[in-house]
Coordinates of N, CA and C in Angstrom, one line a residue:
Chain I
N11 N 1.0 -1.2 -0.2 CA 0.3 0.2 -0.1 C 0.8 1.5 0.1
A12 N 1.0 1.7 -1.2 CA 2.0 2.9 -1.1 C 1.3 4.1 -0.9
G13 N 0.0 4.3 -1.0 CA -0.6 5.5 -0.3 C -0.5 6.5 -1.5
V14 N 0.0 7.8 -1.6 CA 0.0 8.5 -2.6 C 1.3 9.1 -3.1
T15 N 1.5 8.8 -4.3 CA 3.2 9.0 -4.9 C 2.6 10.0 -6.1
Q16 N 4.1 10.6 -6.2 CA 4.2 11.6 -7.1 C 5.4 11.6 -8.0
T17 N 5.1 11.7 -9.2 CA 6.3 11.8 -10.2 C 6.4 13.1 -10.8
P18 N 7.5 13.7 -11.4 CA 8.8 13.5 -10.4 C 8.9 13.9 -9.2
K19 N 10.1 13.9 -8.5 CA 10.5 14.5 -7.2 C 11.1 15.9 -7.4
F20 N 11.8 15.9 -8.3 CA 12.3 17.3 -8.7 C 12.5 17.4 -10.3
R21 N 12.2 18.5 -10.6 CA 12.5 19.1 -12.1 C 12.9 20.4 -12.1
V22 N 13.6 20.6 -13.1 CA 13.8 22.1 -13.8 C 13.3 22.4 -14.9
L23 N 12.9 23.6 -15.2 CA 12.4 23.8 -16.6 C 13.0 25.1 -17.0
K24 N 12.9 25.3 -18.1 CA 13.4 26.7 -18.7 C 12.0 27.4 -18.8
T25 N 11.6 28.5 -19.0 CA 10.5 29.3 -19.2 C 10.1 29.1 -20.5
G26 N 8.9 28.9 -20.6 CA 8.0 28.5 -21.8 C 7.9 26.9 -21.9
Q27 N 8.5 25.9 -21.4 CA 8.6 24.8 -21.3 C 7.3 24.2 -20.8
S28 N 7.1 23.3 -21.4 CA 5.8 22.4 -20.8 C 6.1 21.1 -19.8
M29 N 5.5 20.8 -18.9 CA 5.4 19.2 -18.3 C 4.2 19.0 -17.3
T30 N 4.3 17.6 -17.2 CA 3.1 17.0 -16.5 C 3.6 16.6 -15.1
L31 N 2.8 16.7 -14.2 CA 3.0 16.0 -12.7 C 2.2 15.1 -12.8
L32 N 2.6 13.9 -12.4 CA 1.5 12.8 -12.1 C 1.4 12.4 -10.5
C33 N 0.3 12.3 -10.3 CA -0.2 11.8 -9.0 C -1.0 10.1 -9.2
A34 N -0.5 9.5 -8.1 CA -1.3 8.2 -8.1 C -1.5 7.7 -6.8
Q35 N -2.8 7.3 -6.4 CA -3.1 7.1 -5.3 C -3.7 5.6 -5.3
D36 N -3.8 4.8 -4.1 CA -4.0 3.2 -4.2 C -5.0 3.3 -3.2
M37 N -5.8 4.0 -2.6 CA -6.7 4.0 -1.5 C -8.3 4.1 -1.8
N38 N -8.4 4.1 -3.2 CA -9.7 4.0 -4.0 C -10.8 5.1 -3.4
H39 N -9.9 6.5 -3.3 CA -10.2 7.9 -2.6 C -10.8 8.6 -4.1
E40 N -12.4 9.1 -3.5 CA -12.8 10.0 -4.5 C -12.3 11.1 -5.2
Y41 N -11.7 11.8 -3.9 CA -11.5 13.2 -4.3 C -9.8 13.3 -4.2
M42 N -9.4 14.1 -5.2 CA -7.9 14.2 -5.1 C -7.5 15.5 -5.5
Y43 N -6.5 16.3 -4.9 CA -6.2 17.9 -5.0 C -4.8 17.8 -5.5
W44 N -4.7 19.2 -5.8 CA -3.4 19.6 -6.5 C -3.0 21.0 -5.4
Y45 N -2.1 21.1 -4.7 CA -1.7 22.2 -4.1 C -0.2 22.8 -4.5
R46 N 0.1 24.1 -4.3 CA 1.4 24.5 -4.5 C 1.8 24.9 -2.9
Q47 N 3.1 25.3 -2.6 CA 3.5 25.5 -1.5 C 4.8 26.5 -1.7
D48 N 4.5 27.7 -1.4 CA 5.8 28.7 -1.8 C 6.5 28.9 -0.3
P49 N 7.8 29.2 -0.3 CA 8.6 29.4 1.0 C 7.8 30.1 2.0
G50 N 7.8 29.7 3.4 CA 7.2 30.6 4.7 C 5.9 30.3 4.4
M51 N 4.8 29.8 3.3 CA 3.5 29.9 3.3 C 2.9 28.5 3.3
G52 N 1.5 28.6 3.5 CA 0.6 27.4 3.7 C 0.5 26.9 2.3
L53 N -0.3 25.9 2.2 CA -0.6 25.4 1.1 C -1.8 26.2 0.3
R54 N -1.8 26.2 -0.8 CA -2.5 26.9 -1.8 C -3.0 25.9 -3.0
L55 N -4.6 25.6 -3.0 CA -5.4 24.7 -3.9 C -5.3 25.1 -5.0
I56 N -4.9 24.3 -6.2 CA -4.7 24.8 -7.5 C -6.0 24.3 -8.5
H57 N -6.1 23.1 -8.1 CA -7.2 22.6 -8.8 C -7.8 20.9 -7.7
Y58 N -8.9 20.4 -8.1 CA -9.0 19.5 -7.7 C -10.0 18.6 -8.4
S59 N -10.6 17.2 -7.8 CA -11.4 16.7 -8.4 C -12.3 15.8 -7.6
V60 N -13.4 15.8 -7.9 CA -14.6 14.9 -6.8 C -14.6 13.5 -7.2
G61 N -14.2 13.3 -8.4 CA -14.2 12.0 -9.1 C -13.9 11.8 -10.5
E62 N -13.8 10.5 -10.7 CA -13.2 9.9 -12.2 C -14.1 11.0 -13.2
G63 N -13.4 11.7 -14.0 CA -13.8 12.4 -15.2 C -14.3 14.0 -14.8
T64 N -14.1 14.2 -13.6 CA -14.3 15.9 -13.0 C -13.1 16.3 -12.6
T65 N -13.1 17.8 -12.9 CA -12.2 18.6 -12.2 C -12.7 20.2 -11.9
A66 N -12.1 20.5 -10.9 CA -12.6 22.2 -10.6 C -11.7 22.9 -10.1
K67 N -11.8 24.2 -10.4 CA -10.8 25.1 -9.9 C -10.4 25.5 -8.7
G68 N -9.5 25.6 -8.0 CA -9.0 26.0 -6.8 C -9.0 27.4 -6.7
E69 N -7.9 27.9 -5.6 CA -7.8 29.2 -5.5 C -6.9 29.8 -6.5
V70 N -5.9 28.9 -7.3 CA -4.9 29.4 -7.7 C -4.7 28.8 -9.1
P71 N -5.8 28.7 -10.0 CA -5.7 27.9 -11.1 C -5.1 28.3 -12.5
D72 N -4.5 29.8 -12.4 CA -4.2 30.0 -13.7 C -2.9 29.6 -14.0
G73 N -2.7 29.3 -15.6 CA -1.5 28.6 -15.7 C -1.1 26.9 -15.4
Y74 N -2.5 26.3 -15.3 CA -2.5 24.8 -14.8 C -3.4 24.3 -15.6
N75 N -3.3 23.2 -15.9 CA -4.5 22.4 -16.1 C -4.5 21.1 -15.4
V76 N -5.8 20.2 -15.5 CA -5.7 19.2 -14.8 C -6.6 18.1 -15.4
S77 N -6.1 16.7 -15.3 CA -6.8 15.5 -16.0 C -7.2 14.4 -14.9
R78 N -8.2 13.9 -14.8 CA -8.7 12.8 -13.9 C -9.3 11.7 -14.8
L79 N -8.5 11.0 -15.9 CA -9.2 10.2 -16.6 C -9.3 8.6 -15.7
K80 N -8.4 8.3 -14.9 CA -8.7 7.6 -14.2 C -9.1 7.5 -12.7
K81 N -9.8 7.0 -12.0 CA -9.7 7.2 -10.5 C -8.7 7.4 -9.6
Q82 N -7.7 6.6 -9.9 CA -6.5 6.6 -9.3 C -5.4 7.5 -9.4
N83 N -5.5 8.4 -10.7 CA -4.4 9.0 -11.1 C -5.2 10.3 -11.4
F84 N -4.3 11.7 -11.1 CA -4.5 13.1 -11.2 C -3.3 13.7 -11.8
L85 N -3.6 14.4 -12.8 CA -2.2 14.9 -13.6 C -2.3 16.4 -13.5
L86 N -1.3 16.8 -13.2 CA -1.1 18.6 -13.2 C -0.4 18.9 -14.2
G87 N -0.8 19.9 -15.1 CA 0.0 20.0 -16.4 C 0.4 21.6 -16.3
L88 N 1.8 21.8 -16.7 CA 2.1 23.5 -17.0 C 2.1 23.4 -18.8
E89 N 1.5 24.0 -19.1 CA 1.6 24.3 -20.8 C 2.7 25.3 -21.2
S90 N 2.9 26.3 -20.3 CA 4.0 27.2 -20.7 C 4.6 27.8 -19.2
A91 N 5.6 27.2 -18.8 CA 6.3 27.6 -17.3 C 6.6 28.9 -17.5
A92 N 6.6 29.4 -16.1 CA 6.9 30.9 -15.9 C 7.5 30.7 -14.6
P93 N 8.5 31.4 -14.4 CA 9.3 31.5 -13.0 C 8.4 31.7 -11.8
S94 N 7.3 32.5 -12.0 CA 6.3 32.3 -11.0 C 5.8 30.9 -10.8
Q95 N 6.1 30.0 -11.0 CA 5.5 28.9 -10.9 C 6.7 28.0 -10.2
T96 N 7.5 28.5 -9.8 CA 8.5 27.9 -9.0 C 8.0 27.5 -7.5
S97 N 7.9 26.4 -7.2 CA 7.1 26.0 -5.8 C 7.4 24.5 -5.9
V98 N 6.8 24.2 -4.7 CA 6.6 22.7 -4.3 C 5.1 22.3 -4.5
Y99 N 5.1 21.6 -5.2 CA 3.7 21.1 -5.5 C 3.4 19.7 -4.6
F100 N 2.1 19.6 -3.9 CA 1.6 18.2 -3.4 C 0.4 17.8 -4.0
C101 N 0.4 16.8 -4.0 CA -0.9 16.0 -4.3 C -1.5 15.4 -3.1
A102 N -2.7 15.6 -3.1 CA -3.4 14.9 -1.7 C -4.7 14.0 -2.5
S103 N -5.3 13.0 -1.6 CA -6.5 12.3 -1.8 C -7.3 12.2 -0.5
G104 N -8.6 12.2 -0.6 CA -9.3 12.1 0.5 C -10.4 11.3 0.3
G105 N -11.0 10.3 1.0 CA -12.2 9.6 1.0 C -13.5 10.2 1.3
L106 N -14.8 9.7 1.5 CA -16.0 10.0 1.4 C -16.3 10.1 3.0
A107 N -15.5 9.6 3.7 CA -15.8 9.6 5.4 C -15.5 10.9 6.1
D108 N -14.4 11.6 5.9 CA -14.4 12.9 6.2 C -13.4 13.7 5.7
N109 N -13.2 14.8 6.0 CA -12.1 15.6 5.3 C -10.7 15.4 5.5
E110 N -10.4 14.5 5.9 CA -8.9 13.8 5.8 C -8.4 14.1 4.5
Q111 N -7.1 14.7 4.3 CA -6.4 14.4 3.3 C -4.8 13.6 3.5
F112 N -4.6 13.0 2.5 CA -3.4 11.9 2.5 C -2.4 12.7 1.4
F113 N -1.4 12.9 1.8 CA -0.4 13.6 0.8 C 0.8 12.7 0.5
G114 N 0.8 13.5 -1.0 CA 2.2 12.7 -1.5 C 3.5 13.4 -0.9
P115 N 4.8 12.7 -1.5 CA 5.8 13.7 -0.7 C 6.3 14.9 -1.5
G116 N 5.5 15.4 -2.5 CA 6.0 16.7 -3.1 C 6.7 16.6 -4.1
T117 N 6.8 17.6 -5.2 CA 7.6 17.6 -6.3 C 8.1 19.1 -6.5
R118 N 9.6 19.2 -6.1 CA 10.0 20.7 -6.2 C 10.1 20.8 -7.6
L119 N 9.7 22.1 -8.2 CA 9.7 22.5 -9.4 C 10.3 23.7 -9.4
T120 N 11.5 23.8 -10.3 CA 12.1 25.2 -10.5 C 11.8 25.6 -12.0
V121 N 11.9 26.9 -12.2 CA 11.3 27.3 -13.4 C 12.4 28.5 -13.7
L122 N 13.4 28.2 -14.5 CA 14.5 29.3 -14.9 C 13.9 30.4 -15.8
Chain H
A9 N -16.6 34.0 3.7 CA -15.8 33.0 3.5 C -15.0 32.5 4.7
Q10 N -14.5 31.1 4.7 CA -13.8 30.6 5.4 C -12.6 30.9 5.7
T11 N -12.0 31.0 7.0 CA -10.6 31.6 7.3 C -9.8 30.4 8.1
V12 N -8.5 30.7 8.4 CA -8.0 30.1 9.3 C -6.8 30.7 9.8
T13 N -6.7 31.2 11.0 CA -5.3 32.2 11.4 C -4.4 31.3 12.4
Q14 N -3.2 31.5 12.1 CA -2.1 31.1 12.9 C -1.5 32.3 13.4
S15 N -1.4 32.7 14.7 CA -0.9 34.2 15.0 C 0.4 34.0 15.4
Q16 N 1.1 32.6 15.3 CA 2.6 32.5 15.8 C 3.3 32.0 14.8
P17 N 4.3 32.8 13.9 CA 4.8 32.5 12.8 C 6.0 31.5 13.4
E18 N 6.6 31.7 14.3 CA 7.7 30.7 15.1 C 7.9 30.9 16.4
M19 N 7.8 29.5 17.1 CA 7.8 29.1 18.7 C 9.4 28.2 18.7
S20 N 9.9 28.5 19.8 CA 10.8 27.6 20.3 C 10.8 27.4 21.8
V21 N 11.1 26.1 21.8 CA 10.7 25.6 23.3 C 12.0 24.7 23.7
Q22 N 12.5 24.2 25.1 CA 13.2 23.5 25.4 C 13.0 22.1 25.3
E23 N 13.4 20.9 25.0 CA 13.2 19.8 25.1 C 12.6 19.1 26.1
A24 N 11.6 18.5 26.3 CA 10.8 17.8 27.4 C 9.8 19.0 27.9
E25 N 9.7 20.2 27.5 CA 8.9 21.4 27.9 C 7.6 20.8 27.1
T26 N 6.3 21.8 27.7 CA 5.1 21.7 27.1 C 5.1 22.9 26.4
V27 N 4.4 22.7 24.7 CA 4.0 24.0 24.1 C 2.9 23.9 23.5
T28 N 2.1 25.3 23.3 CA 0.8 25.2 22.8 C 0.7 26.2 21.6
L29 N 0.2 25.4 20.6 CA 0.4 26.3 19.3 C -1.1 26.8 19.4
S30 N -1.4 27.9 18.6 CA -3.0 28.7 18.6 C -3.3 28.5 17.1
C31 N -4.7 28.5 16.9 CA -5.3 28.4 15.9 C -6.7 29.0 15.9
T32 N -7.2 30.1 15.1 CA -8.4 30.6 15.2 C -8.9 30.4 13.7
Y33 N -10.5 30.2 13.8 CA -10.9 29.9 12.4 C -12.1 30.7 12.3
D34 N -12.9 30.6 11.0 CA -13.9 31.1 11.1 C -14.8 30.5 10.1
T35 N -16.2 30.1 10.3 CA -16.7 29.5 9.3 C -18.2 29.6 9.4
S36 N -19.2 29.2 8.5 CA -20.8 29.4 9.0 C -21.2 28.1 8.6
E37 N -20.5 27.0 8.6 CA -20.8 25.9 8.4 C -21.1 25.1 9.7
N38 N -22.0 24.3 9.9 CA -22.4 23.6 11.0 C -21.5 22.2 10.8
N39 N -21.2 21.7 10.2 CA -20.2 20.5 9.7 C -19.4 20.5 9.1
Y40 N -18.1 20.3 10.2 CA -16.9 20.3 9.6 C -15.7 19.9 10.8
Y41 N -14.8 19.6 10.2 CA -13.6 19.3 10.8 C -12.6 20.2 10.9
L42 N -11.5 20.0 11.9 CA -10.3 20.9 12.2 C -9.3 20.0 12.2
F43 N -8.2 20.2 11.8 CA -7.0 19.1 11.5 C -5.5 20.1 12.1
W44 N -4.8 19.3 12.7 CA -3.5 19.9 12.6 C -2.6 19.0 12.0
Y45 N -1.7 19.4 11.0 CA -1.0 18.8 10.2 C 0.8 19.1 10.5
K46 N 1.7 18.2 10.3 CA 3.1 18.4 10.8 C 3.8 18.4 9.4
Q47 N 4.8 19.3 9.1 CA 5.7 19.1 8.1 C 6.9 19.2 8.5
P48 N 7.7 18.0 8.7 CA 9.2 18.3 9.2 C 10.1 18.7 7.8
P49 N 11.4 18.7 8.0 CA 12.3 19.2 7.3 C 12.2 18.3 5.9
S50 N 11.8 17.1 6.0 CA 11.6 16.1 5.1 C 10.7 16.4 4.2
R51 N 9.5 17.3 4.5 CA 8.6 18.0 3.4 C 7.3 17.2 3.5
Q52 N 7.3 16.2 4.1 CA 5.8 15.4 3.7 C 4.9 15.9 4.8
M53 N 3.9 16.2 4.7 CA 2.6 16.5 5.3 C 2.2 15.0 6.2
I54 N 2.3 15.6 7.5 CA 1.6 14.4 8.4 C 0.5 14.9 9.2
L55 N -0.5 13.9 9.0 CA -1.7 14.3 10.0 C -1.0 13.8 11.6
V56 N -1.3 15.1 12.6 CA -1.0 14.9 14.0 C -2.4 14.7 14.8
I57 N -3.6 15.0 14.5 CA -4.6 15.0 15.0 C -5.9 15.8 14.4
R58 N -7.0 15.0 14.5 CA -8.2 15.4 14.0 C -9.3 15.7 15.0
Q59 N -10.3 16.9 15.0 CA -11.4 17.1 15.9 C -12.6 17.1 14.9
E60 N -13.6 16.3 15.2 CA -15.0 16.5 14.6 C -15.7 17.6 15.2
A61 N -16.2 18.7 14.7 CA -16.8 19.9 15.6 C -17.9 19.7 16.3
Y62 N -18.9 18.4 15.8 CA -19.6 18.0 16.4 C -19.6 17.0 18.0
K63 N -18.3 16.9 17.9 CA -18.0 16.1 19.2 C -17.3 17.1 20.4
Q64 N -17.7 17.2 21.5 CA -17.4 18.2 22.6 C -16.1 17.8 23.0
Q65 N -15.8 16.4 23.3 CA -14.7 16.1 23.7 C -13.4 16.2 23.2
N66 N -12.5 17.1 23.4 CA -11.1 17.2 23.1 C -10.1 16.0 22.5
A67 N -9.7 16.2 21.5 CA -9.0 14.7 20.8 C -7.7 14.7 21.7
T68 N -7.0 13.4 21.4 CA -5.9 13.4 22.1 C -5.4 12.2 21.3
E69 N -4.0 12.4 21.1 CA -3.2 11.4 20.5 C -2.0 11.3 21.0
N70 N -1.5 10.4 21.9 CA -0.4 10.3 22.9 C -0.1 11.8 23.5
R71 N 1.1 12.2 23.0 CA 1.5 13.6 23.7 C 0.8 14.8 22.9
F72 N -0.1 14.3 22.0 CA -0.5 15.7 21.2 C -2.1 15.6 21.8
S73 N -2.7 17.0 22.0 CA -3.9 17.2 22.3 C -4.3 18.5 21.8
V74 N -5.6 18.6 21.8 CA -6.5 19.8 21.5 C -7.1 20.7 22.4
N75 N -7.5 22.0 22.4 CA -8.1 22.2 23.2 C -9.1 23.1 22.1
F76 N -10.4 22.7 22.0 CA -11.3 23.0 21.0 C -12.5 23.8 21.6
Q77 N -12.7 25.0 21.3 CA -13.4 26.3 22.0 C -14.3 26.4 20.8
K78 N -15.5 25.7 20.5 CA -16.4 25.8 19.3 C -17.1 27.1 19.3
A79 N -17.4 27.8 20.5 CA -18.1 29.1 20.4 C -17.2 30.2 20.1
A80 N -15.8 30.0 20.7 CA -14.7 31.0 20.3 C -14.1 30.5 19.0
K81 N -14.4 29.7 18.3 CA -13.9 29.4 17.0 C -12.4 29.3 17.3
S82 N -11.9 28.5 18.1 CA -10.4 28.4 18.5 C -10.0 26.8 18.7
F83 N -8.9 26.2 18.1 CA -8.4 25.0 18.2 C -6.7 25.0 18.2
S84 N -6.3 25.0 19.6 CA -5.2 25.0 19.6 C -4.5 23.6 20.0
L85 N -3.3 23.4 19.9 CA -2.7 22.2 20.0 C -1.5 22.2 21.0
K86 N -1.9 21.2 21.9 CA -0.7 21.2 23.0 C 0.1 20.0 23.0
I87 N 1.5 20.1 22.8 CA 2.3 19.1 22.9 C 3.0 18.8 24.0
S88 N 3.1 18.1 24.5 CA 3.3 17.7 26.1 C 4.7 16.9 25.8
D89 N 5.8 17.0 26.9 CA 7.0 16.5 26.7 C 7.8 16.4 25.3
S90 N 7.9 17.8 24.7 CA 8.2 17.8 23.7 C 9.8 17.1 23.2
Q91 N 9.6 16.5 21.9 CA 11.0 15.9 21.2 C 11.5 16.7 20.4
L92 N 13.1 16.6 20.5 CA 13.8 16.9 19.1 C 13.0 16.6 17.6
G93 N 12.2 15.5 17.6 CA 11.6 15.0 16.6 C 10.4 15.6 16.0
D94 N 10.2 16.8 17.2 CA 8.9 17.4 17.1 C 9.2 18.8 16.3
T95 N 10.3 18.9 15.9 CA 10.6 20.3 15.1 C 10.5 20.2 13.8
A96 N 9.3 21.1 13.4 CA 8.7 20.8 12.1 C 7.8 22.4 12.0
M97 N 7.3 22.4 11.0 CA 6.3 23.4 10.8 C 4.8 22.9 11.0
Y98 N 3.9 23.8 11.9 CA 2.6 22.6 12.0 C 1.5 23.6 11.3
F99 N 0.6 23.0 10.7 CA -0.5 23.7 10.1 C -1.9 23.3 10.5
C100 N -2.9 24.2 10.8 CA -4.0 24.1 11.2 C -4.8 24.1 9.7
A101 N -5.6 23.2 9.9 CA -6.6 23.2 8.5 C -8.1 23.0 9.1
L102 N -9.1 23.8 8.5 CA -10.6 23.3 8.5 C -11.2 22.8 7.6
G103 N -11.8 21.8 7.4 CA -12.1 20.8 6.6 C -13.7 20.9 6.5
S104 N -14.1 21.4 5.2 CA -15.6 21.4 5.2 C -16.0 21.0 3.5
N105 N -17.1 20.4 3.2 CA -17.4 20.0 1.8 C -16.3 19.5 1.0
Y106 N -15.4 18.5 1.4 CA -14.5 18.0 1.2 C -13.3 18.9 0.7
Q107 N -13.1 20.3 1.3 CA -12.0 20.8 1.0 C -11.3 21.3 2.4
L108 N -10.0 21.7 2.3 CA -9.2 22.0 3.3 C -8.8 23.6 3.3
I109 N -9.3 24.3 4.3 CA -8.7 25.8 4.3 C -7.6 25.7 5.7
W110 N -6.4 26.2 5.1 CA -5.0 26.1 5.6 C -4.8 27.4 6.4
G111 N -4.2 27.2 7.4 CA -3.1 28.5 8.3 C -2.1 28.6 7.3
A112 N -1.5 29.6 7.7 CA 0.0 29.9 7.4 C 1.1 29.2 7.9
G113 N 0.7 28.6 8.9 CA 1.9 27.8 9.6 C 2.4 28.5 10.9
T114 N 2.9 27.5 11.6 CA 3.9 27.8 12.8 C 4.9 26.8 12.6
K115 N 6.2 27.6 12.7 CA 7.6 27.1 13.0 C 7.8 26.8 14.3
L116 N 8.0 25.4 14.7 CA 8.1 25.0 16.1 C 9.4 24.5 16.1
I117 N 10.2 24.9 16.9 CA 11.9 24.5 17.2 C 12.0 23.9 18.4
I118 N 12.5 22.8 18.5 CA 12.8 22.0 20.0 C 14.0 22.2 20.2
K119 N 14.6 23.0 21.0 CA 16.0 23.2 21.3 C 16.5 22.0 22.5
P120 N 17.7 21.3 22.1 CA 18.3 20.3 23.3 C 18.4 20.7 24.3

């Protein structure tokens, strides 16, 4: 039981490049989330999904897209990376019982 | 709008002492949960303790306990017999409708 995994753990991009972050969970959770965490700050919600095939915008969605084609996977895409997107990205998942969220280890992204 | 406020950006105590981290929140929801998450230098987000708003009894988990004052919308975390491994960022979060609203965090340093 791996919980929530994220790929890759680190990535460096040049401005304008694109990339996709992959999140996978093996807990059969309905809900999945993408957050970003900037230095000295809490988590800010980028996008989330309440089930397979559904996505919704969070607090800071601009510059990102997501897809949830399979229940266990939630992809975060950056079409044209900008230095302002340098951050640590966390994926989380949650079940129907309560609002607890389980987190992946994070991806540190640097955009030069 | 729902908000979570952590008024202590940083705290430090000696090992074995007791420390209390403050959190206040605002919500108009009747059903909600409150959480304390820990983020050590490894960056992994770890659930410390959870409180259901409809339960009057304060949650406890070994050395960790909360003081939940629903009318005052206060949710403080007490760490007893603090250990070096408790050094981390601590985030308070309000959960409702399957989303978490995060505080900015308190950096806790346990000194040997």
